[in-house]
CSV table of C-alpha atoms in Angstrom, one decimal:
chain,number,residue,atom,x,y,z
A,1,MET,CA,4.4,-0.7,21.7
A,2,THR,CA,7.3,1.6,21.0
A,3,ARG,CA,6.9,4.7,19.0
A,4,SER,CA,8.8,3.2,16.0
A,5,LEU,CA,6.6,0.1,15.9
A,6,ALA,CA,3.5,2.3,16.1
A,7,LEU,CA,4.8,4.4,13.2
A,8,MET,CA,5.7,1.3,11.2
A,9,ALA,CA,2.2,-0.1,11.8
A,10,GLY,CA,0.6,3.2,10.8
A,11,ILE,CA,2.6,3.4,7.6
A,12,ALA,CA,1.7,-0.3,6.8
A,13,GLY,CA,-2.0,0.5,7.2
A,14,ALA,CA,-1.8,3.6,5.1
A,15,ALA,CA,0.2,1.9,2.3
A,16,GLY,CA,-2.1,-1.1,2.4
A,17,ALA,CA,-5.2,1.0,2.2
A,18,MET,CA,-3.9,3.1,-0.6
A,19,GLY,CA,-2.6,0.1,-2.5
A,20,LEU,CA,-5.9,-1.7,-2.2
A,21,THR,CA,-7.8,1.4,-3.5
A,22,THR,CA,-5.4,1.8,-6.4
A,23,LEU,CA,-5.6,-1.9,-7.2
A,24,VAL,CA,-9.4,-2.2,-7.1
A,25,LYS,CA,-10.3,1.3,-8.5
A,26,PRO,CA,-7.5,2.5,-10.8
A,27,GLY,CA,-9.9,4.9,-12.6
A,28,LEU,CA,-10.5,6.8,-9.4
A,29,VAL,CA,-6.8,7.2,-8.7
A,30,ARG,CA,-6.1,8.1,-12.4
A,31,ARG,CA,-8.6,10.9,-12.2
A,32,ALA,CA,-7.3,12.1,-8.9
A,33,LEU,CA,-3.7,12.2,-10.3
A,34,GLY,CA,-4.8,13.7,-13.6
A,35,LEU,CA,-3.3,10.9,-15.7
A,36,PRO,CA,-4.5,10.2,-19.2
A,37,GLU,CA,-7.1,7.6,-19.9
A,38,ALA,CA,-5.1,4.8,-21.5
A,39,GLU,CA,-4.8,1.1,-21.1
A,40,ALA,CA,-1.1,1.4,-20.2
A,41,THR,CA,-2.0,3.8,-17.4
A,42,THR,CA,-4.5,1.4,-15.9
A,43,TYR,CA,-1.9,-1.4,-16.0
A,44,ALA,CA,0.7,0.8,-14.4
A,45,LEU,CA,-1.7,1.9,-11.6
A,46,ARG,CA,-2.6,-1.8,-10.9
A,47,ILE,CA,1.0,-2.7,-10.6
A,48,ALA,CA,1.7,0.2,-8.3
A,49,GLY,CA,-1.3,-0.7,-6.2
A,50,MET,CA,-0.1,-4.2,-5.8
A,51,MET,CA,3.3,-3.0,-4.8
A,52,LEU,CA,1.9,-0.7,-2.2
A,53,LEU,CA,-0.4,-3.5,-0.9
A,54,ALA,CA,2.6,-5.8,-0.6
A,55,LEU,CA,4.5,-3.1,1.2
A,56,GLY,CA,1.7,-2.8,3.7
A,57,LEU,CA,1.4,-6.5,4.2
A,58,PHE,CA,5.2,-7.1,4.7
A,59,LEU,CA,5.7,-4.0,6.9
A,60,GLY,CA,2.7,-4.9,9.1
A,61,GLY,CA,3.8,-8.6,9.2
A,62,PHE,CA,7.3,-7.7,10.3
A,63,ALA,CA,6.0,-5.3,13.0
A,64,ALA,CA,3.6,-8.0,14.3
A,65,ALA,CA,6.2,-10.7,14.3
A,66,PHE,CA,8.7,-8.5,16.1
A,67,THR,CA,6.1,-7.6,18.7
A,68,LEU,CA,5.0,-11.3,19.2
A,69,ALA,CA,8.6,-12.4,19.4
A,70,GLY,CA,9.1,-10.3,22.5
A,71,GLY,CA,11.4,-7.8,20.8
A,72,VAL,CA,9.8,-4.8,22.4
A,73,ALA,CA,11.7,-3.6,25.4
């Protein structure tokens, strides 16, 4: 695995883990960021969490597909 693919896989894992944490436990992230306790804040954090999770899934999927397709020289 080249350095760029390892970096992409690492970023995918970190984004996926952070997104899943934000999606499942928005209160924990809200307290860590010092955001106000409001319903709109919870919805915004859940949307951001899903976007980060999707980033991790797509980035990891593209890295895996590239590796499996024999694109690594």
